[in-house]
Amino acid sequence: MDKLLKHRAIIWLLLAVNIPGTIYGYIWYGNQLAYTAAHYPGWLLPFVPDSPTASLFFTLALILMLYPPKTVTGVSVRAVIEALAVVTSVKYGIWAVSIIVAGGYQGGPVDWRDWMLMISHTGMAVEALLYARFFICRKMIPVALLWTLLNDTVDYSFGVYPWLPATLEDDVLQVQIFTFLLTLVSASAAWLASRDVRLLRQRAEQ
C-alpha cells in the first residue's frame, strides 16, 4: 500500500485532482472575500478561505514529495508546509462535512453541491491522514497547531469565519467551540498519523 501511494503516477493523479479543487475552492469563497474586502481590514483576507488554503498546503506538500528540497532551509520549509497540510486538511475536511450535516439536521436544504462538498472534504481529510506517514512534519505539528488556533481566533473574534448555513446562524457559539476542539483533535490525529523521522532513519540503517 505504501509503495502504491508513493508512486509518482499516483501523486501526479492526486495533483490533477487537488489543483483544480483548490482553485475552485478560492472561487467558491469569492463572494465572502469580496464582502470581507469591502467591510473589513485587508489583513483579514488571508484568514477567510480556510478549506482551499488547506488544500493548497496539501498540494504543495505533494509537489515537495516529488521534488524534495536539498538545503536545510528547504527541508525546514517542507516540514512546516506538510504539518500545515495535514492539520488543516483533517480539520477543515471534517469541519465542512459536520457543518453541512448539522445545517441539514436543523432543517436546512442539502442539495447536490452540498453532497459534492461533503465528498471532496472527506477526501481532503482521508488523503492527509494517508500521506502523513510519508511526511517529515512531526516536529512542526505544534507550529501548525498554533497557526490553526490563530486562524480560529481571528475568524471568531473578527467575524470572518466561513459563512454558515442559515439554520446555524443562531449557533455561532456552539460552532466556535466545535471549531477550536476540532483543531486540537486534528493536530493530535496528525501527530499519531505521522512518523518520527529519526526512527525511520534508524530502521533504514539497520
mmCIF file of C-alpha atoms in Angstrom:
data_model
loop_
_atom_site.group_PDB
_atom_site.id
_atom_site.type_symbol
_atom_site.label_atom_id
_atom_site.label_comp_id
_atom_site.label_asym_id
_atom_site.label_seq_id
_atom_site.Cartn_x
_atom_site.Cartn_y
_atom_site.Cartn_z
ATOM 1 C CA MET A 1 0.000 0.000 0.000
ATOM 2 C CA ASP A 2 2.786 2.438 0.936
ATOM 3 C CA LYS A 3 4.602 1.712 -2.313
ATOM 4 C CA LEU A 4 1.435 2.423 -4.305
ATOM 5 C CA LEU A 5 0.735 5.710 -2.512
ATOM 6 C CA LYS A 6 4.318 6.867 -3.062
ATOM 7 C CA HIS A 7 4.273 6.009 -6.761
ATOM 8 C CA ARG A 8 4.859 9.169 -8.779
ATOM 9 C CA ALA A 9 1.909 8.437 -11.067
ATOM 10 C CA ILE A 10 -0.447 8.313 -8.068
ATOM 11 C CA ILE A 11 0.956 11.572 -6.694
ATOM 12 C CA TRP A 12 0.505 13.237 -10.087
ATOM 13 C CA LEU A 13 -3.071 11.928 -10.197
ATOM 14 C CA LEU A 14 -3.737 13.483 -6.792
ATOM 15 C CA LEU A 15 -2.250 16.750 -8.011
ATOM 16 C CA ALA A 16 -4.541 16.627 -11.040
ATOM 17 C CA VAL A 17 -7.481 16.473 -8.609
ATOM 18 C CA ASN A 18 -6.221 18.818 -5.908
ATOM 19 C CA ILE A 19 -5.015 21.693 -8.074
ATOM 20 C CA PRO A 20 -8.399 22.297 -9.778
ATOM 21 C CA GLY A 21 -10.134 21.656 -6.450
ATOM 22 C CA THR A 22 -8.008 24.297 -4.753
ATOM 23 C CA ILE A 23 -8.720 26.831 -7.491
ATOM 24 C CA TYR A 24 -12.444 26.057 -7.304
ATOM 25 C CA GLY A 25 -12.312 26.478 -3.532
ATOM 26 C CA TYR A 26 -10.981 30.021 -3.827
ATOM 27 C CA ILE A 27 -13.639 30.778 -6.420
ATOM 28 C CA TRP A 28 -16.260 29.383 -4.012
ATOM 29 C CA TYR A 29 -15.098 31.886 -1.400
ATOM 30 C CA GLY A 30 -15.230 34.730 -3.933
ATOM 31 C CA ASN A 31 -18.344 36.404 -2.532
ATOM 32 C CA GLN A 32 -17.102 36.235 1.060
ATOM 33 C CA LEU A 33 -13.670 37.528 0.037
ATOM 34 C CA ALA A 34 -15.288 40.448 -1.783
ATOM 35 C CA TYR A 35 -17.529 41.171 1.217
ATOM 36 C CA THR A 36 -14.574 40.999 3.600
ATOM 37 C CA ALA A 37 -12.503 43.316 1.407
ATOM 38 C CA ALA A 38 -15.339 45.842 1.385
ATOM 39 C CA HIS A 39 -16.172 45.769 5.105
ATOM 40 C CA TYR A 40 -13.043 44.628 6.986
ATOM 41 C CA PRO A 41 -9.322 45.497 7.114
ATOM 42 C CA GLY A 42 -7.375 43.943 4.262
ATOM 43 C CA TRP A 43 -5.103 41.907 6.548
ATOM 44 C CA LEU A 44 -8.048 39.657 7.417
ATOM 45 C CA LEU A 45 -8.410 38.383 3.839
ATOM 46 C CA PRO A 46 -5.892 35.501 4.174
ATOM 47 C CA PHE A 47 -7.930 34.125 7.087
ATOM 48 C CA VAL A 48 -11.161 33.810 5.071
ATOM 49 C CA PRO A 49 -10.685 30.884 2.627
ATOM 50 C CA ASP A 50 -9.910 28.101 5.109
ATOM 51 C CA SER A 51 -10.551 24.918 3.098
ATOM 52 C CA PRO A 52 -8.866 25.963 -0.165
ATOM 53 C CA THR A 53 -5.801 27.120 1.760
ATOM 54 C CA ALA A 54 -5.657 23.708 3.449
ATOM 55 C CA SER A 55 -5.912 22.117 0.011
ATOM 56 C CA LEU A 56 -3.158 24.434 -1.227
ATOM 57 C CA PHE A 57 -0.867 23.306 1.607
ATOM 58 C CA PHE A 58 -1.502 19.656 0.725
ATOM 59 C CA THR A 59 -0.903 20.320 -2.963
ATOM 60 C CA LEU A 60 2.439 21.945 -2.132
ATOM 61 C CA ALA A 61 3.278 19.005 0.139
ATOM 62 C CA LEU A 62 2.709 16.581 -2.753
ATOM 63 C CA ILE A 63 4.914 18.671 -5.042
ATOM 64 C CA LEU A 64 7.644 18.625 -2.391
ATOM 65 C CA MET A 65 7.359 14.836 -2.266
ATOM 66 C CA LEU A 66 8.047 14.729 -5.979
ATOM 67 C CA TYR A 67 10.825 17.302 -5.815
ATOM 68 C CA PRO A 68 12.253 17.276 -2.275
ATOM 69 C CA PRO A 69 14.450 20.248 -1.349
ATOM 70 C CA LYS A 70 18.097 19.582 -0.558
ATOM 71 C CA THR A 71 19.030 22.564 1.622
ATOM 72 C CA VAL A 72 18.452 22.785 5.368
ATOM 73 C CA THR A 73 16.151 25.780 4.886
ATOM 74 C CA GLY A 74 14.237 23.975 2.161
ATOM 75 C CA VAL A 75 13.768 20.900 4.324
ATOM 76 C CA SER A 76 12.503 23.059 7.194
ATOM 77 C CA VAL A 77 10.038 24.852 4.921
ATOM 78 C CA ARG A 78 8.877 21.480 3.600
ATOM 79 C CA ALA A 79 8.261 20.220 7.131
ATOM 80 C CA VAL A 80 6.170 23.293 8.014
ATOM 81 C CA ILE A 81 4.101 23.016 4.830
ATOM 82 C CA GLU A 82 3.500 19.308 5.413
ATOM 83 C CA ALA A 83 2.436 19.920 9.008
ATOM 84 C CA LEU A 84 0.025 22.640 7.920
ATOM 85 C CA ALA A 85 -1.236 20.374 5.149
ATOM 86 C CA VAL A 86 -2.117 17.523 7.477
ATOM 87 C CA VAL A 87 -3.552 19.514 10.390
ATOM 88 C CA THR A 88 -5.653 21.884 8.294
ATOM 89 C CA SER A 89 -6.826 19.294 5.763
ATOM 90 C CA VAL A 90 -8.059 16.987 8.501
ATOM 91 C CA LYS A 91 -9.595 19.876 10.430
ATOM 92 C CA TYR A 92 -11.442 21.620 7.584
ATOM 93 C CA GLY A 93 -12.334 18.363 5.870
ATOM 94 C CA ILE A 94 -14.209 17.189 8.956
ATOM 95 C CA TRP A 95 -15.479 20.699 9.771
ATOM 96 C CA ALA A 96 -17.169 21.245 6.416
ATOM 97 C CA VAL A 97 -18.923 17.877 6.459
ATOM 98 C CA SER A 98 -20.053 18.398 10.059
ATOM 99 C CA ILE A 99 -21.453 21.874 9.357
ATOM 100 C CA ILE A 100 -23.382 20.731 6.293
ATOM 101 C CA VAL A 101 -24.830 17.774 8.191
ATOM 102 C CA ALA A 102 -25.696 19.973 11.192
ATOM 103 C CA GLY A 103 -27.393 22.529 8.951
ATOM 104 C CA GLY A 104 -29.393 19.801 7.249
ATOM 105 C CA TYR A 105 -30.318 18.237 10.597
ATOM 106 C CA GLN A 106 -31.812 21.550 11.685
ATOM 107 C CA GLY A 107 -33.972 21.706 8.583
ATOM 108 C CA GLY A 108 -31.761 23.429 6.035
ATOM 109 C CA PRO A 109 -31.629 22.256 2.409
ATOM 110 C CA VAL A 110 -28.892 19.858 1.344
ATOM 111 C CA ASP A 111 -28.515 19.886 -2.437
ATOM 112 C CA TRP A 112 -26.099 18.297 -4.902
ATOM 113 C CA ARG A 113 -23.477 20.972 -4.247
ATOM 114 C CA ASP A 114 -23.505 20.125 -0.562
ATOM 115 C CA TRP A 115 -23.052 16.436 -1.364
ATOM 116 C CA MET A 116 -20.178 17.346 -3.677
ATOM 117 C CA LEU A 117 -18.595 19.381 -0.886
ATOM 118 C CA MET A 118 -19.029 16.559 1.628
ATOM 119 C CA ILE A 119 -17.376 14.058 -0.704
ATOM 120 C CA SER A 120 -14.484 16.376 -1.589
ATOM 121 C CA HIS A 121 -13.875 17.447 2.018
ATOM 122 C CA THR A 122 -13.972 13.853 3.245
ATOM 123 C CA GLY A 123 -11.322 13.165 0.625
ATOM 124 C CA MET A 124 -9.230 16.037 1.992
ATOM 125 C CA ALA A 125 -9.138 14.520 5.466
ATOM 126 C CA VAL A 126 -8.526 10.964 4.249
ATOM 127 C CA GLU A 127 -5.672 11.803 1.871
ATOM 128 C CA ALA A 128 -3.956 13.922 4.522
ATOM 129 C CA LEU A 129 -4.039 11.080 7.046
ATOM 130 C CA LEU A 130 -2.865 8.559 4.439
ATOM 131 C CA TYR A 131 0.126 10.659 3.400
ATOM 132 C CA ALA A 132 1.103 11.946 6.835
ATOM 133 C CA ARG A 133 3.291 8.901 7.388
ATOM 134 C CA PHE A 134 5.415 9.841 4.359
ATOM 135 C CA PHE A 135 5.939 13.407 5.534
ATOM 136 C CA ILE A 136 8.735 14.774 7.727
ATOM 137 C CA CYS A 137 6.323 17.044 9.559
ATOM 138 C CA ARG A 138 6.070 15.658 13.091
ATOM 139 C CA LYS A 139 8.341 18.253 14.753
ATOM 140 C CA MET A 140 6.418 21.062 13.044
ATOM 141 C CA ILE A 141 2.933 19.926 14.052
ATOM 142 C CA PRO A 142 2.981 22.281 17.094
ATOM 143 C CA VAL A 143 3.657 25.155 14.667
ATOM 144 C CA ALA A 144 0.699 24.079 12.529
ATOM 145 C CA LEU A 145 -1.431 23.803 15.670
ATOM 146 C CA LEU A 146 -0.569 27.349 16.742
ATOM 147 C CA TRP A 147 -1.279 28.719 13.265
ATOM 148 C CA THR A 148 -4.645 26.968 13.097
ATOM 149 C CA LEU A 149 -5.605 28.195 16.574
ATOM 150 C CA LEU A 150 -4.631 31.710 15.478
ATOM 151 C CA ASN A 151 -6.835 31.310 12.413
ATOM 152 C CA ASP A 152 -9.732 30.177 14.616
ATOM 153 C CA THR A 153 -9.221 33.117 16.958
ATOM 154 C CA VAL A 154 -9.188 35.638 14.103
ATOM 155 C CA ASP A 155 -12.225 34.005 12.474
ATOM 156 C CA TYR A 156 -14.437 34.257 15.529
ATOM 157 C CA SER A 157 -13.007 37.441 17.026
ATOM 158 C CA PHE A 158 -13.484 39.484 13.849
ATOM 159 C CA GLY A 159 -16.415 37.579 12.359
ATOM 160 C CA VAL A 160 -14.646 36.309 9.249
ATOM 161 C CA TYR A 161 -15.397 32.626 9.852
ATOM 162 C CA PRO A 162 -16.792 30.689 6.863
ATOM 163 C CA TRP A 163 -20.398 31.587 6.151
ATOM 164 C CA LEU A 164 -22.716 29.115 7.833
ATOM 165 C CA PRO A 165 -25.998 27.602 6.656
ATOM 166 C CA ALA A 166 -28.922 29.846 7.620
ATOM 167 C CA THR A 167 -30.130 27.261 10.147
ATOM 168 C CA LEU A 168 -26.865 27.593 12.095
ATOM 169 C CA GLU A 169 -26.663 31.364 12.250
ATOM 170 C CA ASP A 170 -28.015 31.288 15.811
ATOM 171 C CA ASP A 171 -25.499 28.618 16.834
ATOM 172 C CA VAL A 172 -22.256 30.518 16.230
ATOM 173 C CA LEU A 173 -21.010 29.975 19.797
ATOM 174 C CA GLN A 174 -21.504 26.216 19.508
ATOM 175 C CA VAL A 175 -19.793 26.216 16.116
ATOM 176 C CA GLN A 176 -16.914 28.216 17.586
ATOM 177 C CA ILE A 177 -16.407 25.731 20.430
ATOM 178 C CA PHE A 178 -16.583 22.812 17.994
ATOM 179 C CA THR A 179 -14.055 24.522 15.714
ATOM 180 C CA PHE A 180 -11.460 25.030 18.450
ATOM 181 C CA LEU A 181 -11.895 21.480 19.751
ATOM 182 C CA LEU A 182 -11.601 20.094 16.233
ATOM 183 C CA THR A 183 -8.293 21.918 15.792
ATOM 184 C CA LEU A 184 -6.907 20.123 18.834
ATOM 185 C CA VAL A 185 -8.254 16.774 17.645
ATOM 186 C CA SER A 186 -6.843 17.314 14.152
ATOM 187 C CA ALA A 187 -3.377 18.154 15.481
ATOM 188 C CA SER A 188 -3.488 15.025 17.643
ATOM 189 C CA ALA A 189 -4.537 12.922 14.637
ATOM 190 C CA ALA A 190 -1.712 14.432 12.590
ATOM 191 C CA TRP A 191 0.774 13.574 15.333
ATOM 192 C CA LEU A 192 -0.440 9.978 15.515
ATOM 193 C CA ALA A 193 -0.549 9.545 11.725
ATOM 194 C CA SER A 194 2.943 10.957 11.131
ATOM 195 C CA ARG A 195 6.149 9.103 11.758
ATOM 196 C CA ASP A 196 9.259 10.045 13.685
ATOM 197 C CA VAL A 197 11.943 10.745 11.081
ATOM 198 C CA ARG A 198 14.684 9.625 13.460
ATOM 199 C CA LEU A 199 13.085 6.188 13.821
ATOM 200 C CA LEU A 200 12.750 5.889 10.057
ATOM 201 C CA ARG A 201 16.445 6.678 9.634
ATOM 202 C CA GLN A 202 17.415 4.161 12.324
ATOM 203 C CA ARG A 203 15.398 1.426 10.625
ATOM 204 C CA ALA A 204 16.924 2.283 7.255
ATOM 205 C CA GLU A 205 20.428 1.967 8.721
ATOM 206 C CA GLN A 206 19.749 -1.415 10.322
#
